[in-house]
mmCIF file of C-alpha atoms in Angstrom:
data_model
loop_
_atom_site.group_PDB
_atom_site.id
_atom_site.type_symbol
_atom_site.label_atom_id
_atom_site.label_comp_id
_atom_site.label_asym_id
_atom_site.label_seq_id
_atom_site.Cartn_x
_atom_site.Cartn_y
_atom_site.Cartn_z
ATOM 1 C CA GLU A 637 85.723 134.967 146.943
ATOM 2 C CA ALA A 638 84.994 131.569 148.014
ATOM 3 C CA ILE A 639 88.052 131.432 150.318
ATOM 4 C CA SER A 640 87.308 134.131 151.685
ATOM 5 C CA ARG A 641 83.919 133.127 152.588
ATOM 6 C CA TRP A 642 85.944 130.511 154.678
ATOM 7 C CA GLY A 643 87.426 133.560 156.630
ATOM 8 C CA ASP A 644 84.041 135.154 156.995
ATOM 9 C CA ARG A 645 83.214 131.659 158.838
ATOM 10 C CA GLY A 646 85.944 132.096 161.331
ATOM 11 C CA VAL A 647 88.801 130.235 159.573
ATOM 12 C CA LEU A 648 92.262 131.600 160.443
ATOM 13 C CA ALA A 649 94.792 129.573 158.229
ATOM 14 C CA LEU A 650 94.205 127.367 154.938
ATOM 15 C CA LEU A 651 97.509 125.210 154.524
ATOM 16 C CA SER A 652 97.334 123.873 150.978
ATOM 17 C CA ASP A 653 99.523 122.005 148.390
ATOM 18 C CA SER A 654 98.748 121.362 144.593
ATOM 19 C CA THR A 655 101.182 118.738 142.534
ATOM 20 C CA ASN A 656 102.122 120.609 139.698
ATOM 21 C CA ALA A 657 100.732 123.672 140.552
ATOM 22 C CA GLU A 658 103.821 125.545 139.586
ATOM 23 C CA ARG A 659 103.240 124.538 135.565
ATOM 24 C CA PRO A 660 101.728 126.711 133.638
ATOM 25 C CA GLY A 661 98.007 126.479 132.313
ATOM 26 C CA THR A 662 94.932 124.598 133.834
ATOM 27 C CA THR A 663 93.648 120.975 134.322
ATOM 28 C CA GLY A 664 90.650 119.469 132.565
ATOM 29 C CA GLY A 665 87.942 117.965 135.120
ATOM 30 C CA GLU A 666 87.209 114.740 135.455
ATOM 31 C CA GLU A 667 84.297 114.302 132.945
ATOM 32 C CA ASP A 668 86.998 114.670 130.472
ATOM 33 C CA VAL A 669 88.491 111.104 130.690
ATOM 34 C CA VAL A 670 85.252 109.716 130.261
ATOM 35 C CA PRO A 671 85.176 109.506 126.281
ATOM 36 C CA ALA A 672 89.244 107.676 126.496
ATOM 37 C CA PHE A 673 87.310 105.225 129.326
ATOM 38 C CA GLU A 674 84.303 104.365 127.225
ATOM 39 C CA ASP A 675 86.387 103.362 124.231
ATOM 40 C CA VAL A 676 88.544 101.031 126.170
ATOM 41 C CA LEU A 677 85.597 99.658 128.179
ATOM 42 C CA SER A 678 83.796 99.084 124.564
ATOM 43 C CA ARG A 679 86.301 96.875 123.179
ATOM 44 C CA PRO A 680 85.158 93.128 123.520
ATOM 45 C CA ARG A 681 88.521 91.941 124.748
ATOM 46 C CA GLY A 682 90.192 91.118 128.541
ATOM 47 C CA ARG A 683 90.062 92.982 131.812
ATOM 48 C CA VAL A 684 90.692 96.675 132.094
ATOM 49 C CA LEU A 685 92.595 97.418 135.275
ATOM 50 C CA VAL A 686 92.880 101.193 136.213
ATOM 51 C CA SER A 687 95.448 102.463 138.658
ATOM 52 C CA CYS A 688 94.339 105.712 140.058
ATOM 53 C CA PHE A 689 95.079 107.719 143.209
ATOM 54 C CA ALA A 690 92.393 105.999 145.628
ATOM 55 C CA THR A 691 91.581 109.008 147.439
ATOM 56 C CA PRO A 692 89.686 111.340 144.672
ATOM 57 C CA ILE A 693 86.225 109.748 144.743
ATOM 58 C CA PRO A 694 84.702 111.507 141.809
ATOM 59 C CA ARG A 695 86.928 109.186 139.006
ATOM 60 C CA MET A 696 85.270 106.485 140.496
ATOM 61 C CA PRO A 697 81.413 107.159 139.446
ATOM 62 C CA LEU A 698 82.628 108.262 136.116
ATOM 63 C CA VAL A 699 84.305 105.449 135.309
ATOM 64 C CA SER A 700 81.628 102.879 137.107
ATOM 65 C CA ASP A 701 79.121 104.169 135.266
ATOM 66 C CA ALA A 702 81.163 103.981 131.731
ATOM 67 C CA ALA A 703 81.689 100.373 132.698
ATOM 68 C CA ALA A 704 77.763 99.709 133.577
ATOM 69 C CA ARG A 705 77.170 101.023 130.090
ATOM 70 C CA ALA A 706 79.596 98.321 128.630
ATOM 71 C CA VAL A 707 78.315 95.978 130.535
ATOM 72 C CA ARG A 708 81.397 95.222 132.724
ATOM 73 C CA PRO A 709 81.117 94.479 136.392
ATOM 74 C CA VAL A 710 83.498 96.190 138.741
ATOM 75 C CA ALA A 711 85.855 95.492 141.535
ATOM 76 C CA PHE A 712 88.217 97.204 143.508
ATOM 77 C CA LEU A 713 92.027 96.125 144.702
ATOM 78 C CA GLY A 714 93.981 97.116 147.242
ATOM 79 C CA ARG A 715 93.220 98.286 151.036
ATOM 80 C CA ARG A 716 92.804 102.020 150.074
ATOM 81 C CA MET A 717 90.893 101.475 146.749
ATOM 82 C CA VAL A 718 88.554 99.082 148.872
ATOM 83 C CA ASP A 719 88.225 101.261 151.661
ATOM 84 C CA ASN A 720 87.676 104.269 149.965
ATOM 85 C CA ALA A 721 84.896 102.668 147.433
ATOM 86 C CA GLY A 722 83.078 101.118 150.746
ATOM 87 C CA VAL A 723 82.945 104.498 151.893
ATOM 88 C CA ALA A 724 81.652 106.287 148.671
ATOM 89 C CA ILE A 725 79.162 103.782 148.264
ATOM 90 C CA ASP A 726 77.904 104.048 151.764
ATOM 91 C CA LEU A 727 77.774 107.587 150.940
ATOM 92 C CA GLY A 728 75.716 107.379 148.075
ATOM 93 C CA LEU A 729 78.694 109.026 145.911
ATOM 94 C CA LEU A 730 79.669 105.840 144.100
ATOM 95 C CA ARG A 731 76.808 103.525 142.716
ATOM 96 C CA VAL A 732 77.861 99.928 141.428
ATOM 97 C CA PRO A 733 74.493 98.316 140.134
ATOM 98 C CA GLU A 734 73.539 95.151 142.543
ATOM 99 C CA GLY A 735 75.138 92.450 141.175
ATOM 100 C CA THR A 736 77.747 93.826 138.896
ATOM 101 C CA ARG A 737 80.303 94.289 142.033
ATOM 102 C CA LEU A 738 82.874 91.263 142.034
ATOM 103 C CA GLY A 739 85.057 90.291 144.883
ATOM 104 C CA PRO A 740 88.953 89.409 144.552
ATOM 105 C CA ASP A 741 88.428 86.018 144.161
ATOM 106 C CA GLU A 742 85.867 86.503 141.072
ATOM 107 C CA LEU A 743 88.523 88.158 139.078
ATOM 108 C CA GLN A 744 89.834 85.321 137.378
ATOM 109 C CA GLY A 745 87.402 83.410 135.077
ATOM 110 C CA GLY A 746 83.838 83.991 134.280
ATOM 111 C CA PRO A 747 82.390 87.450 134.580
ATOM 112 C CA GLY A 748 85.866 88.488 136.342
ATOM 113 C CA ASP A 749 86.969 87.796 132.728
ATOM 114 C CA HIS A 750 85.439 90.799 131.403
ATOM 115 C CA ALA A 751 85.649 93.200 134.735
ATOM 116 C CA LEU A 752 86.817 96.583 135.658
ATOM 117 C CA ILE A 753 88.959 96.866 138.135
ATOM 118 C CA PHE A 754 90.299 99.780 139.984
ATOM 119 C CA VAL A 755 93.621 99.241 141.574
ATOM 120 C CA SER A 756 95.523 101.082 144.105
ATOM 121 C CA GLY A 757 99.397 102.004 143.647
ATOM 122 C CA SER A 758 99.434 104.503 140.640
ATOM 123 C CA GLN A 759 102.831 106.007 142.052
ATOM 124 C CA GLY A 760 104.750 102.725 142.197
ATOM 125 C CA GLU A 761 104.503 102.061 145.998
ATOM 126 C CA PRO A 762 106.284 98.532 146.073
ATOM 127 C CA LEU A 763 103.577 96.707 148.077
ATOM 128 C CA SER A 764 100.590 98.335 145.975
ATOM 129 C CA ALA A 765 98.259 96.313 144.479
ATOM 130 C CA MET A 766 99.673 97.757 141.339
ATOM 131 C CA SER A 767 103.122 97.031 141.643
ATOM 132 C CA ARG A 768 102.296 93.345 142.755
ATOM 133 C CA ILE A 769 100.160 92.873 139.670
ATOM 134 C CA ALA A 770 102.829 94.207 137.668
ATOM 135 C CA ALA A 771 105.116 91.776 139.236
ATOM 136 C CA SER A 772 103.058 88.762 138.643
ATOM 137 C CA ASN A 773 102.769 88.173 142.542
ATOM 138 C CA HIS A 774 99.358 89.388 143.540
ATOM 139 C CA ARG A 775 97.184 86.909 145.234
ATOM 140 C CA ASP A 776 93.941 87.539 143.338
ATOM 141 C CA ILE A 777 94.927 88.393 139.743
ATOM 142 C CA GLN A 778 97.266 87.695 137.109
ATOM 143 C CA LEU A 779 97.738 89.839 134.171
ATOM 144 C CA GLU A 780 96.619 87.735 130.731
ATOM 145 C CA PRO A 781 96.722 88.460 127.243
ATOM 146 C CA GLY A 782 93.661 90.712 126.274
ATOM 147 C CA ASP A 783 93.633 92.726 129.574
ATOM 148 C CA THR A 784 94.297 96.545 129.417
ATOM 149 C CA VAL A 785 96.061 98.168 132.239
ATOM 150 C CA ILE A 786 95.291 102.156 132.146
ATOM 151 C CA HIS A 787 97.360 104.323 134.452
ATOM 152 C CA SER A 788 95.334 107.379 135.132
ATOM 153 C CA ALA A 789 96.948 109.665 137.240
ATOM 154 C CA ARG A 790 99.776 112.172 137.162
ATOM 155 C CA ILE A 791 103.119 111.074 138.160
ATOM 156 C CA ILE A 792 103.782 113.082 141.133
ATOM 157 C CA PRO A 793 107.686 114.296 141.241
ATOM 158 C CA GLY A 794 110.002 111.909 142.645
ATOM 159 C CA ASN A 795 107.950 108.831 141.817
ATOM 160 C CA GLU A 796 108.815 108.571 138.210
ATOM 161 C CA ASN A 797 111.488 105.450 138.560
ATOM 162 C CA LYS A 798 109.023 103.681 140.316
ATOM 163 C CA ILE A 799 106.015 104.105 138.023
ATOM 164 C CA GLY A 800 108.472 103.162 135.398
ATOM 165 C CA ARG A 801 109.245 100.334 136.869
ATOM 166 C CA VAL A 802 105.636 99.173 137.124
ATOM 167 C CA LEU A 803 104.763 100.167 133.940
#
């Protein structure tokens, strides 16, 4: 019915693609990931890096809110992640409490030692922030004992080898 209403408004064609559409079953909602994030964020050690797609904005506020409840500052790494987070903040879709958003230069030491960091490159793109972090050649951050890295994205078919190298 919802798609039919678009036709009533004059839309003549809808071109759509959905990864893994051929798999049976349903996909859970964004809220389903919150308990797992809350568990990880409640642990007292190290930073939590979340490698996810930069485009699905709804995950950012859910995880950022969990970070705020765990009293963790938030940061964004990777050009697309930084850009999309900025747009989400400007549109009021993402609220990062004043004084809790860290820049890339604040991720080593001080409050950065306990930050939640959204990182682009969940599909293993060779020059992405996550690939550079995994290879220990990112200019702003080096992984340290106690850090936790979460790959929070489905694997797009064809990217298995690239993602495997990053993992």
